[in-house]
Structure formats: C-alpha cells, structure tokens
PDB file of C-alpha atoms and ligand atoms in Angstrom:
ATOM      1  CA  MET A   1      76.306  95.063  92.830  1.00 48.00           C
ATOM      2  CA  ASP A   2      76.828  94.632  96.493  1.00 64.00           C
ATOM      3  CA  LEU A   3      80.572  94.172  96.223  1.00 83.00           C
ATOM      4  CA  LEU A   4      82.025  93.668  99.718  1.00 88.00           C
ATOM      5  CA  SER A   5      78.812  95.071 101.306  1.00 91.00           C
ATOM      6  CA  PRO A   6      79.744  98.743 101.510  1.00 94.00           C
ATOM      7  CA  GLN A   7      77.838 101.045 103.862  1.00 95.00           C
ATOM      8  CA  VAL A   8      76.470 103.361 101.195  1.00 96.00           C
ATOM      9  CA  PRO A   9      75.409 106.106 101.040  1.00 97.00           C
ATOM     10  CA  THR A  10      78.035 107.236 103.520  1.00 98.00           C
ATOM     11  CA  PRO A  11      76.899 110.039 105.850  1.00 98.00           C
ATOM     12  CA  LEU A  12      77.325 113.683 104.931  1.00 98.00           C
ATOM     13  CA  THR A  13      77.724 115.915 107.990  1.00 97.00           C
ATOM     14  CA  ALA A  14      77.797 119.692 108.274  1.00 97.00           C
ATOM     15  CA  LEU A  15      80.599 121.111 110.407  1.00 97.00           C
ATOM     16  CA  THR A  16      79.635 123.616 113.057  1.00 97.00           C
ATOM     17  CA  ASP A  17      82.633 125.814 113.722  1.00 96.00           C
ATOM     18  CA  ASP A  18      83.046 129.499 114.639  1.00 96.00           C
ATOM     19  CA  ARG A  19      85.861 129.924 112.124  1.00 96.00           C
ATOM     20  CA  LEU A  20      83.439 128.934 109.365  1.00 98.00           C
ATOM     21  CA  LEU A  21      80.642 131.206 110.582  1.00 97.00           C
ATOM     22  CA  GLU A  22      83.063 134.107 110.631  1.00 97.00           C
ATOM     23  CA  ALA A  23      84.249 133.415 107.084  1.00 98.00           C
ATOM     24  CA  GLY A  24      80.764 132.676 105.759  1.00 98.00           C
ATOM     25  CA  VAL A  25      81.944 129.304 104.431  1.00 98.00           C
ATOM     26  CA  LYS A  26      80.081 126.007 104.774  1.00 98.00           C
ATOM     27  CA  ILE A  27      81.897 122.696 105.055  1.00 98.00           C
ATOM     28  CA  PHE A  28      80.246 119.300 104.790  1.00 98.00           C
ATOM     29  CA  ILE A  29      82.264 116.165 105.447  1.00 98.00           C
ATOM     30  CA  LYS A  30      81.590 113.149 103.253  1.00 98.00           C
ATOM     31  CA  ARG A  31      82.272 110.260 105.605  1.00 98.00           C
ATOM     32  CA  ASP A  32      83.736 107.729 103.184  1.00 98.00           C
ATOM     33  CA  ASP A  33      85.918 106.556 106.071  1.00 98.00           C
ATOM     34  CA  LEU A  34      82.799 104.656 107.185  1.00 97.00           C
ATOM     35  CA  ILE A  35      82.251 102.823 103.897  1.00 97.00           C
ATOM     36  CA  HIS A  36      83.978  99.568 104.850  1.00 96.00           C
ATOM     37  CA  PRO A  37      86.069  98.474 107.854  1.00 93.00           C
ATOM     38  CA  PHE A  38      89.125  97.492 105.761  1.00 94.00           C
ATOM     39  CA  VAL A  39      88.558  98.742 102.228  1.00 95.00           C
ATOM     40  CA  SER A  40      88.106 102.278 103.409  1.00 90.00           C
ATOM     41  CA  GLY A  41      87.317 105.586 101.837  1.00 95.00           C
ATOM     42  CA  ASN A  42      88.501 106.377  98.387  1.00 98.00           C
ATOM     43  CA  LYS A  43      90.145 102.956  98.098  1.00 97.00           C
ATOM     44  CA  TRP A  44      86.757 101.252  97.983  1.00 97.00           C
ATOM     45  CA  ARG A  45      85.458 103.822  95.475  1.00 98.00           C
ATOM     46  CA  LYS A  46      88.536 103.373  93.285  1.00 98.00           C
ATOM     47  CA  LEU A  47      88.631  99.583  93.490  1.00 98.00           C
ATOM     48  CA  LYS A  48      84.964  98.866  92.832  1.00 97.00           C
ATOM     49  CA  TYR A  49      85.008  98.843  89.022  1.00 97.00           C
ATOM     50  CA  ASN A  50      88.514  97.407  88.866  1.00 97.00           C
ATOM     51  CA  LEU A  51      87.368  94.426  90.940  1.00 97.00           C
ATOM     52  CA  LEU A  52      84.195  93.978  88.916  1.00 96.00           C
ATOM     53  CA  ASP A  53      86.279  94.104  85.739  1.00 97.00           C
ATOM     54  CA  ALA A  54      88.731  91.501  87.061  1.00 97.00           C
ATOM     55  CA  ARG A  55      85.900  89.239  88.106  1.00 95.00           C
ATOM     56  CA  SER A  56      83.913  89.553  84.891  1.00 95.00           C
ATOM     57  CA  LYS A  57      87.030  88.698  82.890  1.00 97.00           C
ATOM     58  CA  GLY A  58      87.493  85.570  84.948  1.00 97.00           C
ATOM     59  CA  TYR A  59      90.692  86.462  86.791  1.00 97.00           C
ATOM     60  CA  SER A  60      91.334  84.721  90.089  1.00 97.00           C
ATOM     61  CA  SER A  61      94.438  86.651  91.084  1.00 97.00           C
ATOM     62  CA  LEU A  62      95.070  90.372  91.679  1.00 98.00           C
ATOM     63  CA  LEU A  63      98.498  91.980  91.572  1.00 98.00           C
ATOM     64  CA  THR A  64      99.255  95.490  92.700  1.00 98.00           C
ATOM     65  CA  PHE A  65     101.967  97.905  93.850  1.00 98.00           C
ATOM     66  CA  GLY A  66     102.619 100.018  96.919  1.00 96.00           C
ATOM     67  CA  GLY A  67     104.946 101.145  99.680  1.00 93.00           C
ATOM     68  CA  ALA A  68     105.232  99.609 103.134  1.00 92.00           C
ATOM     69  CA  PHE A  69     102.551 101.971 104.512  1.00 91.00           C
ATOM     70  CA  SER A  70     100.196 101.844 101.540  1.00 94.00           C
ATOM     71  CA  ASN A  71      96.463 102.084 102.318  1.00 96.00           C
ATOM     72  CA  HIS A  72      95.888 100.755  98.827  1.00 97.00           C
ATOM     73  CA  LEU A  73      97.802  97.501  99.425  1.00 97.00           C
ATOM     74  CA  TYR A  74      95.836  97.112 102.646  1.00 97.00           C
ATOM     75  CA  ALA A  75      92.547  97.548 100.784  1.00 97.00           C
ATOM     76  CA  VAL A  76      93.463  95.141  97.970  1.00 98.00           C
ATOM     77  CA  ALA A  77      94.607  92.475 100.439  1.00 98.00           C
ATOM     78  CA  ALA A  78      91.306  92.698 102.340  1.00 97.00           C
ATOM     79  CA  ALA A  79      89.177  92.860  99.179  1.00 97.00           C
ATOM     80  CA  GLY A  80      90.942  89.878  97.588  1.00 97.00           C
ATOM     81  CA  ASN A  81      90.530  87.852 100.742  1.00 96.00           C
ATOM     82  CA  ALA A  82      86.817  88.669 100.971  1.00 95.00           C
ATOM     83  CA  LEU A  83      86.275  87.824  97.292  1.00 95.00           C
ATOM     84  CA  GLY A  84      88.291  84.622  97.453  1.00 95.00           C
ATOM     85  CA  MET A  85      90.963  85.874  95.063  1.00 96.00           C
ATOM     86  CA  ARG A  86      94.699  85.409  95.308  1.00 97.00           C
ATOM     87  CA  THR A  87      96.553  88.709  95.929  1.00 98.00           C
ATOM     88  CA  VAL A  88     100.139  89.664  95.196  1.00 98.00           C
ATOM     89  CA  GLY A  89     101.732  92.887  96.451  1.00 98.00           C
ATOM     90  CA  ILE A  90     104.850  94.265  94.803  1.00 97.00           C
ATOM     91  CA  VAL A  91     106.404  96.417  97.506  1.00 96.00           C
ATOM     92  CA  ARG A  92     108.949  99.161  96.998  1.00 91.00           C
ATOM     93  CA  GLY A  93     112.211  98.956  98.902  1.00 84.00           C
ATOM     94  CA  GLU A  94     114.405  96.359 100.530  1.00 76.00           C
ATOM     95  CA  ASP A  95     113.013  93.389 102.374  1.00 72.00           C
ATOM     96  CA  HIS A  96     110.984  94.761 105.283  1.00 66.00           C
ATOM     97  CA  SER A  97     110.026  91.327 106.540  1.00 68.00           C
ATOM     98  CA  ARG A  98     112.228  91.472 109.622  1.00 73.00           C
ATOM     99  CA  LYS A  99     110.783  94.786 110.680  1.00 82.00           C
ATOM    100  CA  GLU A 100     107.420  94.492 109.076  1.00 88.00           C
ATOM    101  CA  THR A 101     105.060  97.483 109.148  1.00 91.00           C
ATOM    102  CA  ASP A 102     101.565  97.023 110.576  1.00 92.00           C
ATOM    103  CA  THR A 103     100.190  97.541 107.082  1.00 94.00           C
ATOM    104  CA  LEU A 104     102.263  94.754 105.541  1.00 95.00           C
ATOM    105  CA  ARG A 105     101.569  92.435 108.459  1.00 95.00           C
ATOM    106  CA  PHE A 106      97.846  92.960 107.904  1.00 97.00           C
ATOM    107  CA  CYS A 107      98.261  92.324 104.170  1.00 98.00           C
ATOM    108  CA  ARG A 108     100.139  89.090 104.809  1.00 97.00           C
ATOM    109  CA  LYS A 109      97.494  87.931 107.286  1.00 97.00           C
ATOM    110  CA  GLN A 110      94.835  88.548 104.653  1.00 97.00           C
ATOM    111  CA  GLY A 111      96.780  86.164 102.455  1.00 98.00           C
ATOM    112  CA  MET A 112      98.636  88.621 100.251  1.00 98.00           C
ATOM    113  CA  GLU A 113     101.964  87.402  98.883  1.00 97.00           C
ATOM    114  CA  ILE A 114     104.449  90.205  99.464  1.00 95.00           C
ATOM    115  CA  ASN A 115     107.300  90.613  96.999  1.00 95.00           C
ATOM    116  CA  TYR A 116     109.939  93.206  97.756  1.00 94.00           C
ATOM    117  CA  VAL A 117     111.598  94.840  94.756  1.00 95.00           C
ATOM    118  CA  SER A 118     114.395  97.400  94.458  1.00 93.00           C
ATOM    119  CA  ARG A 119     113.522 101.056  93.948  1.00 92.00           C
ATOM    120  CA  GLN A 120     114.955 100.594  90.449  1.00 94.00           C
ATOM    121  CA  GLU A 121     112.546  97.818  89.596  1.00 96.00           C
ATOM    122  CA  TYR A 122     109.648  99.628  91.264  1.00 96.00           C
ATOM    123  CA  LYS A 123     110.143 102.473  88.789  1.00 96.00           C
ATOM    124  CA  LEU A 124     109.022 100.084  86.024  1.00 97.00           C
ATOM    125  CA  ARG A 125     105.547  99.752  87.563  1.00 96.00           C
ATOM    126  CA  HIS A 126     103.830 101.528  84.658  1.00 95.00           C
ATOM    127  CA  ASP A 127     105.902  99.875  81.908  1.00 97.00           C
ATOM    128  CA  THR A 128     103.737  97.662  79.676  1.00 96.00           C
ATOM    129  CA  GLU A 129     106.385  95.009  78.996  1.00 97.00           C
ATOM    130  CA  TYR A 130     107.304  94.778  82.673  1.00 97.00           C
ATOM    131  CA  LEU A 131     103.651  94.420  83.642  1.00 96.00           C
ATOM    132  CA  LYS A 132     103.129  91.624  81.117  1.00 96.00           C
ATOM    133  CA  LYS A 133     106.072  89.815  82.635  1.00 96.00           C
ATOM    134  CA  VAL A 134     104.984  90.125  86.271  1.00 96.00           C
ATOM    135  CA  SER A 135     101.409  89.258  85.470  1.00 95.00           C
ATOM    136  CA  TYR A 136     102.656  86.090  83.753  1.00 95.00           C
ATOM    137  CA  THR A 137     105.010  85.257  86.628  1.00 95.00           C
ATOM    138  CA  PHE A 138     102.151  85.440  89.096  1.00 95.00           C
ATOM    139  CA  ASP A 139      99.538  83.213  87.575  1.00 90.00           C
ATOM    140  CA  HIS A 140      98.257  85.691  84.938  1.00 95.00           C
ATOM    141  CA  SER A 141      97.216  88.167  87.583  1.00 97.00           C
ATOM    142  CA  TYR A 142      94.915  91.087  86.937  1.00 98.00           C
ATOM    143  CA  ILE A 143      97.068  94.188  87.370  1.00 98.00           C
ATOM    144  CA  ILE A 144      95.784  97.052  89.483  1.00 98.00           C
ATOM    145  CA  PRO A 145      98.201  99.989  89.317  1.00 96.00           C
ATOM    146  CA  GLU A 146      99.548 101.823  92.365  1.00 95.00           C
ATOM    147  CA  GLY A 147      96.803 103.543  94.347  1.00 95.00           C
ATOM    148  CA  GLY A 148      94.147 101.716  92.297  1.00 96.00           C
ATOM    149  CA  THR A 149      94.201 104.725  89.999  1.00 95.00           C
ATOM    150  CA  THR A 150      92.813 103.748  86.584  1.00 94.00           C
ATOM    151  CA  THR A 151      90.102 105.145  84.343  1.00 93.00           C
ATOM    152  CA  LEU A 152      87.778 102.558  85.943  1.00 96.00           C
ATOM    153  CA  ALA A 153      88.550 104.180  89.296  1.00 97.00           C
ATOM    154  CA  LEU A 154      87.144 107.494  88.086  1.00 97.00           C
ATOM    155  CA  GLN A 155      83.751 105.875  87.614  1.00 97.00           C
ATOM    156  CA  GLY A 156      83.630 104.678  91.224  1.00 97.00           C
ATOM    157  CA  VAL A 157      84.706 108.067  92.562  1.00 98.00           C
ATOM    158  CA  GLY A 158      82.061 109.654  90.342  1.00 98.00           C
ATOM    159  CA  GLU A 159      79.417 107.699  92.264  1.00 98.00           C
ATOM    160  CA  MET A 160      80.580 109.389  95.459  1.00 98.00           C
ATOM    161  CA  VAL A 161      79.817 112.730  93.792  1.00 98.00           C
ATOM    162  CA  THR A 162      76.347 111.636  92.665  1.00 98.00           C
ATOM    163  CA  GLU A 163      75.649 110.281  96.144  1.00 98.00           C
ATOM    164  CA  THR A 164      76.742 113.540  97.787  1.00 98.00           C
ATOM    165  CA  GLU A 165      74.682 115.735  95.514  1.00 97.00           C
ATOM    166  CA  LYS A 166      71.563 113.716  96.266  1.00 97.00           C
ATOM    167  CA  GLN A 167      72.275 114.330  99.949  1.00 98.00           C
ATOM    168  CA  ILE A 168      72.667 118.112  99.729  1.00 96.00           C
ATOM    169  CA  ASN A 169      70.533 118.800  96.641  1.00 91.00           C
ATOM    170  CA  VAL A 170      73.061 121.238  95.167  1.00 90.00           C
ATOM    171  CA  LYS A 171      76.420 121.112  93.505  1.00 93.00           C
ATOM    172  CA  PRO A 172      78.931 122.359  96.075  1.00 98.00           C
ATOM    173  CA  ASP A 173      81.407 125.005  94.908  1.00 98.00           C
ATOM    174  CA  TYR A 174      84.255 122.589  95.611  1.00 98.00           C
ATOM    175  CA  TYR A 175      85.173 119.137  96.786  1.00 98.00           C
ATOM    176  CA  ALA A 176      88.334 119.094  98.910  1.00 99.00           C
ATOM    177  CA  VAL A 177      90.544 116.004  98.829  1.00 98.00           C
ATOM    178  CA  ALA A 178      93.993 114.910  99.872  1.00 98.00           C
ATOM    179  CA  ALA A 179      95.957 113.773  96.816  1.00 98.00           C
ATOM    180  CA  GLY A 180      98.514 110.994  96.449  1.00 97.00           C
ATOM    181  CA  THR A 181      98.197 109.786  92.852  1.00 96.00           C
ATOM    182  CA  GLY A 182      95.403 112.244  91.984  1.00 98.00           C
ATOM    183  CA  GLY A 183      92.925 109.498  91.041  1.00 97.00           C
ATOM    184  CA  THR A 184      90.288 110.663  93.489  1.00 98.00           C
ATOM    185  CA  ALA A 185      90.640 114.279  92.378  1.00 98.00           C
ATOM    186  CA  ALA A 186      90.358 113.180  88.735  1.00 98.00           C
ATOM    187  CA  GLY A 187      87.191 111.189  89.441  1.00 98.00           C
ATOM    188  CA  ILE A 188      85.489 114.217  90.973  1.00 98.00           C
ATOM    189  CA  LEU A 189      86.660 116.523  88.177  1.00 98.00           C
ATOM    190  CA  SER A 190      85.288 114.043  85.628  1.00 98.00           C
ATOM    191  CA  MET A 191      81.813 114.768  87.020  1.00 97.00           C
ATOM    192  CA  GLY A 192      82.166 118.455  86.191  1.00 97.00           C
ATOM    193  CA  SER A 193      82.779 119.359  89.841  1.00 98.00           C
ATOM    194  CA  ASN A 194      85.558 121.653  91.054  1.00 98.00           C
ATOM    195  CA  VAL A 195      88.313 120.257  93.240  1.00 98.00           C
ATOM    196  CA  LEU A 196      90.631 121.665  95.879  1.00 98.00           C
ATOM    197  CA  ALA A 197      93.422 119.080  96.017  1.00 98.00           C
ATOM    198  CA  VAL A 198      95.973 119.157  98.831  1.00 98.00           C
ATOM    199  CA  SER A 199      99.100 117.222  97.955  1.00 98.00           C
ATOM    200  CA  ALA A 200     100.154 114.789 100.680  1.00 98.00           C
ATOM    201  CA  LEU A 201     103.611 114.603  99.105  1.00 97.00           C
ATOM    202  CA  LYS A 202     106.397 117.081  98.595  1.00 98.00           C
ATOM    203  CA  GLY A 203     106.778 118.416  95.054  1.00 98.00           C
ATOM    204  CA  GLY A 204     103.124 117.635  94.284  1.00 98.00           C
ATOM    205  CA  GLY A 205     103.181 119.803  91.155  1.00 97.00           C
ATOM    206  CA  PHE A 206     103.343 116.644  89.021  1.00 97.00           C
ATOM    207  CA  LEU A 207      99.795 115.860  90.110  1.00 98.00           C
ATOM    208  CA  ARG A 208      98.358 118.364  87.659  1.00 97.00           C
ATOM    209  CA  ASN A 209      99.835 116.475  84.685  1.00 97.00           C
ATOM    210  CA  ASP A 210      98.850 113.094  86.064  1.00 96.00           C
ATOM    211  CA  ILE A 211      95.299 114.279  86.671  1.00 97.00           C
ATOM    212  CA  ASP A 212      95.117 115.764  83.158  1.00 96.00           C
ATOM    213  CA  ALA A 213      96.310 112.444  81.742  1.00 96.00           C
ATOM    214  CA  LEU A 214      93.611 110.549  83.666  1.00 96.00           C
ATOM    215  CA  LEU A 215      90.980 112.947  82.351  1.00 97.00           C
ATOM    216  CA  ASP A 216      92.195 112.584  78.779  1.00 92.00           C
ATOM    217  CA  GLY A 217      89.288 112.872  76.389  1.00 80.00           C
ATOM    218  CA  LYS A 218      86.732 113.796  79.024  1.00 90.00           C
ATOM    219  CA  SER A 219      84.818 116.970  78.298  1.00 89.00           C
ATOM    220  CA  ALA A 220      83.266 119.496  80.688  1.00 91.00           C
ATOM    221  CA  THR A 221      85.489 118.628  83.598  1.00 96.00           C
ATOM    222  CA  GLY A 222      85.607 120.806  86.718  1.00 97.00           C
ATOM    223  CA  ASP A 223      88.393 123.206  87.686  1.00 98.00           C
ATOM    224  CA  LEU A 224      91.340 122.022  89.736  1.00 98.00           C
ATOM    225  CA  GLU A 225      93.041 124.132  92.402  1.00 98.00           C
ATOM    226  CA  LEU A 226      96.136 122.270  93.528  1.00 98.00           C
ATOM    227  CA  PHE A 227      97.853 123.134  96.831  1.00 98.00           C
ATOM    228  CA  THR A 228     101.394 121.832  97.177  1.00 98.00           C
ATOM    229  CA  ASP A 229     102.517 123.568 100.389  1.00 98.00           C
ATOM    230  CA  TYR A 230     100.685 121.517 103.007  1.00 98.00           C
ATOM    231  CA  HIS A 231     102.856 118.389 102.826  1.00 98.00           C
ATOM    232  CA  PHE A 232     104.567 118.924 106.223  1.00 98.00           C
ATOM    233  CA  GLY A 233     107.916 117.682 104.922  1.00 98.00           C
ATOM    234  CA  GLY A 234     106.682 115.032 102.508  1.00 97.00           C
ATOM    235  CA  TYR A 235     104.721 111.815 102.241  1.00 94.00           C
ATOM    236  CA  ALA A 236     104.039 110.206 105.643  1.00 92.00           C
ATOM    237  CA  ARG A 237     105.810 113.091 107.409  1.00 96.00           C
ATOM    238  CA  TRP A 238     104.230 115.418 109.933  1.00 97.00           C
ATOM    239  CA  ASN A 239     105.069 117.766 112.796  1.00 97.00           C
ATOM    240  CA  SER A 240     103.599 118.732 116.160  1.00 97.00           C
ATOM    241  CA  GLU A 241     101.520 121.486 114.583  1.00 98.00           C
ATOM    242  CA  LEU A 242      99.692 118.998 112.390  1.00 98.00           C
ATOM    243  CA  ILE A 243      99.251 116.608 115.307  1.00 97.00           C
ATOM    244  CA  GLU A 244      97.783 119.399 117.472  1.00 97.00           C
ATOM    245  CA  PHE A 245      95.440 120.403 114.665  1.00 98.00           C
ATOM    246  CA  ILE A 246      94.165 116.824 114.307  1.00 97.00           C
ATOM    247  CA  LYS A 247      93.644 116.486 118.071  1.00 97.00           C
ATOM    248  CA  ASN A 248      91.763 119.774 118.247  1.00 96.00           C
ATOM    249  CA  PHE A 249      89.646 118.914 115.253  1.00 97.00           C
ATOM    250  CA  ASN A 250      88.730 115.588 116.762  1.00 96.00           C
ATOM    251  CA  GLY A 251      87.933 117.237 120.113  1.00 95.00           C
ATOM    252  CA  MET A 252      85.650 119.822 118.490  1.00 96.00           C
ATOM    253  CA  HIS A 253      83.906 117.681 115.900  1.00 97.00           C
ATOM    254  CA  GLY A 254      84.283 114.084 117.042  1.00 96.00           C
ATOM    255  CA  ILE A 255      85.735 113.165 113.667  1.00 97.00           C
ATOM    256  CA  GLN A 256      89.058 111.368 113.537  1.00 97.00           C
ATOM    257  CA  LEU A 257      91.515 112.461 110.856  1.00 98.00           C
ATOM    258  CA  GLU A 258      94.938 110.889 110.266  1.00 97.00           C
ATOM    259  CA  GLN A 259      98.354 112.438 109.744  1.00 97.00           C
ATOM    260  CA  VAL A 260      99.187 111.192 106.219  1.00 97.00           C
ATOM    261  CA  TYR A 261      96.284 112.474 104.123  1.00 98.00           C
ATOM    262  CA  THR A 262      93.065 113.781 105.661  1.00 98.00           C
ATOM    263  CA  GLY A 263      94.766 115.785 108.426  1.00 98.00           C
ATOM    264  CA  LYS A 264      96.812 117.681 105.842  1.00 98.00           C
ATOM    265  CA  MET A 265      93.753 118.296 103.681  1.00 98.00           C
ATOM    266  CA  MET A 266      91.718 119.694 106.583  1.00 98.00           C
ATOM    267  CA  TYR A 267      94.643 121.735 107.902  1.00 98.00           C
ATOM    268  CA  GLY A 268      95.054 123.274 104.454  1.00 98.00           C
ATOM    269  CA  LEU A 269      91.346 123.990 104.194  1.00 98.00           C
ATOM    270  CA  PHE A 270      91.204 125.836 107.520  1.00 98.00           C
ATOM    271  CA  ASP A 271      94.421 127.698 106.706  1.00 98.00           C
ATOM    272  CA  LEU A 272      92.922 128.890 103.401  1.00 98.00           C
ATOM    273  CA  ILE A 273      89.687 129.874 105.137  1.00 98.00           C
ATOM    274  CA  GLY A 274      91.712 131.866 107.698  1.00 97.00           C
ATOM    275  CA  LYS A 275      93.424 133.655 104.814  1.00 97.00           C
ATOM    276  CA  GLN A 276      90.024 134.522 103.281  1.00 97.00           C
ATOM    277  CA  HIS A 277      90.785 132.498 100.197  1.00 98.00           C
ATOM    278  CA  PHE A 278      87.080 131.745  99.637  1.00 98.00           C
ATOM    279  CA  PRO A 279      84.305 134.300  99.126  1.00 98.00           C
ATOM    280  CA  ARG A 280      81.448 134.330 101.641  1.00 98.00           C
ATOM    281  CA  GLY A 281      78.747 131.864 100.683  1.00 98.00           C
ATOM    282  CA  THR A 282      81.190 129.199  99.473  1.00 98.00           C
ATOM    283  CA  THR A 283      80.143 125.579 100.077  1.00 98.00           C
ATOM    284  CA  ILE A 284      82.824 122.902 100.274  1.00 98.00           C
ATOM    285  CA  VAL A 285      82.446 119.139 100.609  1.00 98.00           C
ATOM    286  CA  ALA A 286      85.578 117.795 102.288  1.00 98.00           C
ATOM    287  CA  VAL A 287      85.955 114.114 101.478  1.00 98.00           C
ATOM    288  CA  HIS A 288      87.061 111.935 104.374  1.00 98.00           C
ATOM    289  CA  THR A 289      88.991 109.439 102.273  1.00 98.00           C
ATOM    290  CA  GLY A 290      89.613 107.085 105.211  1.00 97.00           C
ATOM    291  CA  GLY A 291      93.079 105.725 105.897  1.00 96.00           C
ATOM    292  CA  LEU A 292      92.503 105.439 109.636  1.00 95.00           C
ATOM    293  CA  GLN A 293      94.323 102.107 109.891  1.00 91.00           C
ATOM    294  CA  GLY A 294      97.500 104.160 109.534  1.00 90.00           C
ATOM    295  CA  LEU A 295      96.619 106.438 112.446  1.00 93.00           C
ATOM    296  CA  LEU A 296      99.453 107.314 114.839  1.00 92.00           C
ATOM    297  CA  PRO A 297      98.785 105.635 118.207  1.00 89.00           C
ATOM    298  CA  GLU A 298      99.063 109.000 120.009  1.00 89.00           C
ATOM    299  CA  LEU A 299      96.141 110.287 117.912  1.00 92.00           C
ATOM    300  CA  ARG A 300      93.850 107.403 118.708  1.00 84.00           C
ATOM    301  CA  SER A 301      90.955 108.794 120.682  1.00 74.00           C
ATOM    302  CA  TYR A 302      89.425 105.593 121.935  1.00 57.00           C
TER     303      TYR A 302
HETATM  304  C1  PLP B   1      95.228 106.762  99.034  1.00 69.12           C
HETATM  305  C2  PLP B   1      94.643 107.872  99.815  1.00 69.12           C
HETATM  306  C3  PLP B   1      94.509 109.178  99.299  1.00 69.12           C
HETATM  307  C4  PLP B   1      95.057 109.561  97.960  1.00 69.12           C
HETATM  308  O1  PLP B   1      94.178 109.284  96.909  1.00 69.12           O
HETATM  309  P1  PLP B   1      94.639 109.446  95.389  1.00 69.12           P
HETATM  310  O2  PLP B   1      93.446 109.047  94.615  1.00 69.12           O
HETATM  311  O3  PLP B   1      95.795 108.503  95.178  1.00 69.12           O
HETATM  312  O4  PLP B   1      95.065 110.852  95.170  1.00 69.12           O
HETATM  313  C5  PLP B   1      93.881 110.126 100.076  1.00 69.12           C
HETATM  314  N1  PLP B   1      93.446 109.831 101.330  1.00 69.12           N
HETATM  315  C6  PLP B   1      93.584 108.619 101.860  1.00 69.12           C
HETATM  316  C7  PLP B   1      93.120 108.395 103.242  1.00 69.12           C
HETATM  317  C8  PLP B   1      94.180 107.595 101.135  1.00 69.12           C
HETATM  318  O5  PLP B   1      94.331 106.379 101.687  1.00 69.12           O
END
C-alpha cells in the first residue's frame, strides 16, 4: 500500500574514503533519510504496519508518547495529519508550551494535541491499565508506544533489509544503526542479519534486554554487537569533536548526519574501523535513519 507515498526503494550509496580502503572495509549507506520529508527514516519503516493496523481496525485517533525533541512524535503528527486522523502526544516533563521546542511546535501545527505529563506519570507509559485509561480519555485512541517500537514495527524495518539486499545482491556482514529504543535493531536482527548498534543514550546496556524482548519467539535471528560508549554524554548531548566529525563527513561525502543519532553511529563506526575492529573484507550497511529535522543550525550545510 502506498501509505503516505514513500520514496522507496531508498538509495544505497557506497562510501569512497581512504580510511576504508586502508582497512579493507566497505560501507554502504542506506538513505532512509530520503524516504519521506516529515516521516523520515526508521520512523516511517516502524510506523507503516502500525498505521495500517490502526486504519484496518477503524480507529480515527492515534495516541503516542515522546520527549520534547522526539523524532517519533514529529513523524506521528505528520502521518496523522496526512491520513486525516486525530493525533494526541503525551509528552514527558513539565509544560513546555511557553518555551516550545521546534519539534513540538511542528507537531502542534500538524494538529497534534500535546499533553504534558509529569516524569512520574510518563513512567507508566507501558502499563496496560494506564494505557486503557488514556486511550479511553482520548476518544478510544489507537496507542502507538514510544518510538513506534512494536512487533509490527519489526515487519516494516524488515522490508528495509529486503530492499537493501536486492540492491547489493548479498547479505552484508553487518547493518549499523543508532539505537534509542532498539526497535530498528530488532527489526534487522529478526531478518537473520547481524547488527552493530550504537546507543545514542548513556547506560545503553538495557537495550540488549529490550531487543531480546522484542525478538521473543523469533528464531534464526542475527547477532547483536552493542556499543554503549559513543553517547557523548547522553541522549541529545554532543561535544565539539562530534560536531567536527559530522562537518567533515558532510564535506567529504555530501551526506548530512545529525548530532543525536546518525552522527554518533557513524563516529562509532569510523572509530571501530580505526581500531581494526573488523577483518579485511567486511561489508557494512550503515542505515541513515533520518532525524534531520533535529539538526543543529550550525551543522546545516545549505
Ligand atoms: C528514533 C531514531 C533512532 C532510534 O531508533 P530505535 O528504533 O528507537 O532504536 C535512530 N535514528 C534516528 C534518526 C531516529 O530518529
């Protein structure tokens, strides 16, 4: 189904870089950042089957969760608007409405109703009773969990893998992704492909359990290598070294990365390559999961 008219297949581009030649490693970039102007990257892949499910069950309202900088909220607001569905965003933290982030302003303009809840209440976001209650409060909304990460999301991410392997005709040794909830990593693993996951948050060790839980019952999954030391201080934190890396990368390859997810993933990948972590002949598909609406203004190259 042509849900939201995605630009698929997204391009797959080989990186030409002396550091890679030296290490004997090939990197392809899967340009999922180009899939849709607002529902970008892995958010489109993860939402696809959730949206189809909501629609086929006759829901007219979507409710989801996120922080004030959430790419997922942004994607749901845009998708709901395009599909003519009501959207409700439950946002963590005190009322930001006086000093609204660009993300939340965009969501509101797309028609999303923003509801701020305390950190305490936000912790209940996976609690079944709580979810029943909020769904009821908001017009029997279809609930999409934080990050859009559900078992239905794995199916959409799996299509990215199939698409990629048609484009290169082989199974790469690894897919590299930035991880927030681990849903994207789990989707790739569910296809039997190996994943290098770079945690965008501090203390990302929990991701292994969460990913295992998402893969529950799936057989023949790929191997996960989880890297938890490239968070640059934590979620949505960065330093000048990361910023310089992103600028250089953009200058060399003409591909824009951002500082919350994809910049950390690519930094980690090149750091590992520099440390000869991968044997010669390794092929890696680095997934550009999008998120460019959250780009720091100083990184904008146009
Ligand atoms: C949300 C997001 C991620 C994290 O994906 P998960 O499936 O939650 O691990 C990675 N990259 C970008 C650009 C994102 O917006």
